[in-house]
Amino acid sequence: MSFGRFYRLIADNADVIGFGIWVTIQLAIVSMMIAVILGLIACLGSLSRARILRFPSMLFVEFGRNTPILVQLIWVHFAWPEILGIKFSAWTSAVIALSLQSSGYLAEEFRAGIESIDKGQIEASQALGMTYQRLMRRIVVPQALMRMIPGILNQFVTCFKSTSIVSVIAVPDLMYQAGLIVSMTFLPMPVYSFVAFLYFVMVMVIALGVRFATRRLPQFGYFNQRHGGE
Amino acid sequence: MQLDQPVKPLVRLSGVWKRFGKLEVLRGIDLDVNEGATVAIIGPSGSGKSTLVRCLNHLEPIQDGAIEIDGFLITPRGVEKSGRLLGQREVAKFRTLLGMVFQQFNLFPHLTVLGNIIEAPTGVLGRDRAAVTEEAMDLLAKVNLADKANVYPARLSGGQQQRAAIVRSLIMHPKIMLFDEPTSALDPELIGEVLKVIGELAIKGRTSIIVTHELAFARDIASKIVFMDAGLIVEEGPPDKLLTSPKLDRTRAFIARIL
Ligand SMILES: Nc1ncnc2c1ncn2[C@@H]1O[C@H](COP(=O)(O)OP(=O)(O)OP(=O)(O)O)[C@@H](O)[C@H]1O
Ligand SMILES: [Mg+2]
C-alpha cells in the first residue's frame, strides 16, 4: 500500500476514528472519576469496625481485583439487566465494568495509603478533640490522597488501556470504530496498525505526563519532607 | 503565684493499672496534681511515663483504678461524668480539656502552620475563624514564628515545629497541659528555645504534667517531681529535695546517670 492510499484511507475515516478516540477518552475519565469515589468508599468500608460494612466492602474490592475485565464486562452487560430488571446501554455497562475493576485496585491503594499515615497524626487529632469521623475526613484521608496521586495516575493509564475491551459489547470506542472501518474497506493491516500506533502514542503521552507530574510532586509544600527540614 | 488560693487536686489518680496483654505497664499509680501545679515525671525508658500521660486524656483505656479530672471520671469502663458513661463524641469533647505536646511534634504535614493551629478551634469548637486566626497570629508572634504562618511544617526546624505544636495546643485553651518528652527529639542547640516557650507561655498559670529528662528545667518549673520505675511511682517530692537528696538508691542512680 502506497503512502498516498494510506493517507486517503485515514483521511476519509478521520471522523470515525476521531469519534472513537473521543469515546475512549470519555470512558477512561468517567470510569476513573467514579472509581476514585467508589474506591474510597470501599476502602473506608473495609477499614470499618462494623462487620456489616466491612464484609461487603472487602468482597467488592476482591471481586473487582480478582476477576478478568472481559468477564466483568460481559457479566454486567448481559447478566445485570436480568438480575436487576433494568436495561443499560452498552456505554453504561462499559463504565460500570471499568469502574468496578479500577475501584478494586484503587481501594487497595487507598487502604495502603491510609495505613501508612503515622499513628502520631491520629493521636494528635484525638488529643485536639477530633472524633474518628472528623480526623479521617480532615487529617488522614487528605494525606492518604496526596500520597496516592502517583497510584491514581498509574491506575488511569491501566484503565485507559482496558477501555479497548469494551468494543466486544459494541461501545463505539477507538477499537470498535477501527473494526467498522475494516468491515467497510477490508484493509485490516493498515487500519489496525494505525490504531495500534494511536493507542501507543496516547498511552505514552499520558504515561509521560504521569511521570512528569509525579516527579513534580515533591516541589509542593507537603511533599517537601524528605528534601526540606532545617 | 499560688498565694492564698485554695489548693485542690485537679487531677487525681487512684490505683491506676494499665496492661498491654500480659505486660503490666502501670501497676497501681496514685498521684495528685493540684490546680495550677506543674508536675514533672522522670524515670528510665519503659517505666510507663508516656503510657501514664496517655491515660489522662483517654488515648489509652485503663484496666483498673480511676482518674478524676475536673469533674470527669476515667474508669476501666470509659469516661464518666456525673455517673453517666460518655459516648465517642463526648469523650472527644472531654479531651479538649487537656492539651498534649508530643515528642515527635505530630504537626499535620498537609496543612500550613496556621492551618494546623486553627483546624481544631474552628472545626472542633466551632469558634469564629477570623477571631481564631487573629489569636493564632498573636501566639505565633509570642513564640517567634510570625513569619512562618503560611509555611508547611516540613520546612521548619524541629524547634520551630515543636513551638508551632505548642501553639496548636494552647489555642484550645486547655485547662491542663500534658508534655511527653517535648525536647527529646531535638538537636541540643534547639532545646533551649522550646523550654523557654514551655516555661514562659505554656505552663504559666496552668496545671501541667511534663515528662522530661531535662532535670535542670524540671527543677526550675516543677512544683513536684515524680520518679517512676517499672510502672510504679517510687518516689515523689519537691524538686530540690528529690533531685539533691533522694531517699532511694534507684532514684539517686537514675539522676546521676542523666546529669
Ligand atoms: N501500644 C502498646 N502495646 C504494647 N506495649 C506497649 C504499648 N505502648 C507501650 N508499651 C510498652 O509499655 C511499656 C512502657 O512504655 P512507655 O512508652 O509508657 O514508657 P516510657 O516510660 O514513656 O519510656 P520512654 O522513656 O522510652 O519514652 C514499654 O515496655 C512499652 O514497650
Ligand atoms: Mg515515653
Coordinates of N, CA, C and O in Angstrom, one line a residue, chain A residues 19-36 69 73 89-100 102 155-177 199 206:
Chain A
F19 N -14.1 10.1 16.5 CA -15.2 9.8 17.4 C -14.8 8.7 18.4 O -15.1 8.7 19.6
G20 N -14.1 7.7 17.8 CA -13.7 6.5 18.6 C -12.7 7.0 19.7 O -12.8 6.6 20.9
I21 N -11.8 7.9 19.3 CA -10.8 8.4 20.3 C -11.6 9.2 21.4 O -11.3 9.0 22.6
W22 N -12.6 9.9 21.0 CA -13.3 10.7 22.0 C -14.1 9.8 23.0 O -14.0 10.0 24.2
V23 N -14.7 8.7 22.4 CA -15.4 7.8 23.3 C -14.4 7.1 24.3 O -14.7 7.0 25.5
T24 N -13.2 6.7 23.7 CA -12.2 6.1 24.6 C -11.8 7.0 25.7 O -11.7 6.6 26.9
I25 N -11.5 8.3 25.4 CA -11.1 9.2 26.4 C -12.2 9.4 27.5 O -11.9 9.4 28.7
Q26 N -13.4 9.6 27.0 CA -14.5 9.8 27.9 C -14.7 8.6 28.8 O -14.9 8.8 30.0
L27 N -14.6 7.4 28.3 CA -14.8 6.2 29.1 C -13.7 6.2 30.2 O -14.1 5.9 31.3
A28 N -12.5 6.4 29.8 CA -11.4 6.4 30.8 C -11.6 7.4 31.9 O -11.5 7.1 33.1
I29 N -12.0 8.6 31.5 CA -12.1 9.7 32.5 C -13.3 9.4 33.4 O -13.2 9.5 34.6
V30 N -14.5 9.1 32.8 CA -15.7 8.9 33.6 C -15.5 7.7 34.5 O -15.8 7.8 35.7
S31 N -14.9 6.6 34.0 CA -14.8 5.5 34.8 C -13.8 5.7 36.0 O -14.0 5.3 37.1
M32 N -12.8 6.5 35.7 CA -11.8 6.7 36.8 C -12.4 7.6 37.9 O -12.1 7.4 39.0
M33 N -13.2 8.6 37.4 CA -13.8 9.5 38.4 C -14.7 8.7 39.4 O -14.7 8.9 40.6
I34 N -15.5 7.8 38.8 CA -16.4 7.0 39.6 C -15.5 6.1 40.4 O -15.8 5.9 41.6
A35 N -14.5 5.5 39.8 CA -13.6 4.6 40.6 C -13.0 5.2 41.8 O -12.8 4.5 42.8
V36 N -12.6 6.4 41.7 CA -11.9 7.1 42.8 C -12.9 7.2 44.0 O -12.5 6.9 45.1
I69 N -11.3 -8.4 33.4 CA -12.1 -7.3 33.0 C -13.2 -7.8 31.9 O -14.3 -7.3 31.9
L73 N -17.2 -7.3 32.2 CA -17.9 -6.6 31.2 C -19.1 -7.4 30.7 O -20.2 -6.9 30.6
S89 N -27.5 0.8 28.6 CA -26.8 0.9 27.3 C -25.5 0.3 27.4 O -25.0 0.1 28.5
A90 N -24.9 0.0 26.2 CA -23.6 -0.7 26.3 C -22.6 0.3 26.9 O -21.7 -0.2 27.7
W91 N -22.7 1.6 26.7 CA -21.8 2.6 27.3 C -21.9 2.5 28.8 O -20.8 2.5 29.5
T92 N -23.1 2.4 29.4 CA -23.2 2.3 30.8 C -22.6 1.0 31.3 O -21.9 1.1 32.4
S93 N -22.8 -0.1 30.7 CA -22.2 -1.3 31.1 C -20.7 -1.2 31.1 O -20.0 -1.6 32.0
A94 N -20.2 -0.5 30.1 CA -18.7 -0.4 30.0 C -18.2 0.4 31.1 O -17.2 0.1 31.8
V95 N -18.9 1.5 31.5 CA -18.4 2.4 32.6 C -18.5 1.6 33.9 O -17.6 1.7 34.7
I96 N -19.6 0.9 34.1 CA -19.7 0.1 35.3 C -18.6 -0.9 35.4 O -17.9 -1.0 36.5
A97 N -18.3 -1.7 34.4 CA -17.2 -2.7 34.5 C -15.9 -2.1 34.7 O -15.1 -2.5 35.5
L98 N -15.6 -1.0 34.0 CA -14.3 -0.4 34.1 C -14.1 0.2 35.5 O -13.1 0.1 36.1
S99 N -15.2 0.8 36.0 CA -15.1 1.4 37.4 C -14.9 0.3 38.4 O -14.2 0.5 39.4
L100 N -15.6 -0.8 38.2 CA -15.6 -1.9 39.1 C -14.1 -2.3 39.3 O -13.6 -2.5 40.4
S102 N -11.3 -0.8 38.3 CA -10.3 0.2 38.8 C -10.6 0.5 40.3 O -9.6 0.7 41.1
Q155 N -3.1 4.1 37.8 CA -4.3 3.3 37.5 C -5.1 3.9 36.3 O -5.7 3.2 35.6
F156 N -5.0 5.2 36.1 CA -5.6 5.8 35.0 C -5.0 5.3 33.7 O -5.7 5.0 32.7
V157 N -3.7 5.1 33.7 CA -3.1 4.6 32.5 C -3.6 3.2 32.2 O -4.0 2.8 31.1
T158 N -3.7 2.3 33.2 CA -4.2 1.0 33.1 C -5.6 1.0 32.6 O -6.0 0.2 31.7
C159 N -6.4 1.9 33.2 CA -7.8 2.0 32.8 C -8.0 2.4 31.4 O -8.8 1.8 30.6
F160 N -7.1 3.3 31.0 CA -7.2 3.8 29.6 C -7.0 2.6 28.6 O -7.7 2.4 27.6
K161 N -6.0 1.8 28.9 CA -5.7 0.6 28.1 C -6.8 -0.4 28.1 O -7.2 -1.0 27.1
S162 N -7.4 -0.5 29.3 CA -8.5 -1.5 29.4 C -9.7 -1.1 28.6 O -10.5 -2.0 28.2
T163 N -9.9 0.1 28.3 CA -11.1 0.6 27.6 C -11.2 -0.2 26.3 O -12.4 -0.4 25.8
S164 N -10.1 -0.6 25.7 CA -10.2 -1.2 24.3 C -11.1 -2.5 24.3 O -11.6 -2.9 23.3
I165 N -11.3 -3.1 25.5 CA -12.0 -4.3 25.6 C -13.5 -4.0 25.3 O -14.3 -4.9 24.9
V166 N -14.0 -2.8 25.6 CA -15.4 -2.6 25.5 C -16.0 -2.7 24.1 O -17.2 -2.8 23.9
S167 N -15.1 -2.8 23.1 CA -15.6 -2.9 21.7 C -16.4 -4.2 21.6 O -17.3 -4.3 20.7
V168 N -16.1 -5.2 22.5 CA -16.9 -6.5 22.3 C -18.4 -6.4 22.6 O -19.1 -7.2 22.2
I169 N -18.8 -5.3 23.4 CA -20.2 -5.2 23.5 C -20.7 -4.0 22.7 O -21.7 -3.3 23.0
A170 N -19.9 -3.6 21.6 CA -20.3 -2.6 20.7 C -20.4 -1.2 21.2 O -21.2 -0.4 20.8
V171 N -19.5 -0.9 22.2 CA -19.4 0.5 22.5 C -18.5 1.1 21.5 O -17.4 0.6 21.2
P172 N -18.8 2.2 20.9 CA -18.1 2.8 19.7 C -16.8 3.4 20.1 O -16.6 4.6 19.8
D173 N -15.9 2.7 20.8 CA -14.6 3.3 21.2 C -13.7 3.2 20.0 O -14.1 2.7 18.9
L174 N -12.4 3.6 20.2 CA -11.5 3.6 19.1 C -11.3 2.2 18.4 O -11.3 2.0 17.2
M175 N -11.3 1.2 19.3 CA -11.1 -0.2 18.7 C -12.3 -0.6 17.9 O -12.2 -1.2 16.8
Y176 N -13.5 -0.3 18.4 CA -14.7 -0.7 17.7 C -14.8 0.1 16.4 O -15.1 -0.5 15.3
Q177 N -14.5 1.4 16.4 CA -14.5 2.1 15.2 C -13.6 1.6 14.1 O -13.9 1.6 12.9
Y199 N -3.0 4.1 19.9 CA -3.0 3.8 21.3 C -1.7 4.0 22.0 O -1.5 4.5 23.0
I206 N 0.2 10.0 28.0 CA -0.4 10.0 29.4 C 0.6 9.6 30.4 O 0.9 10.2 31.4

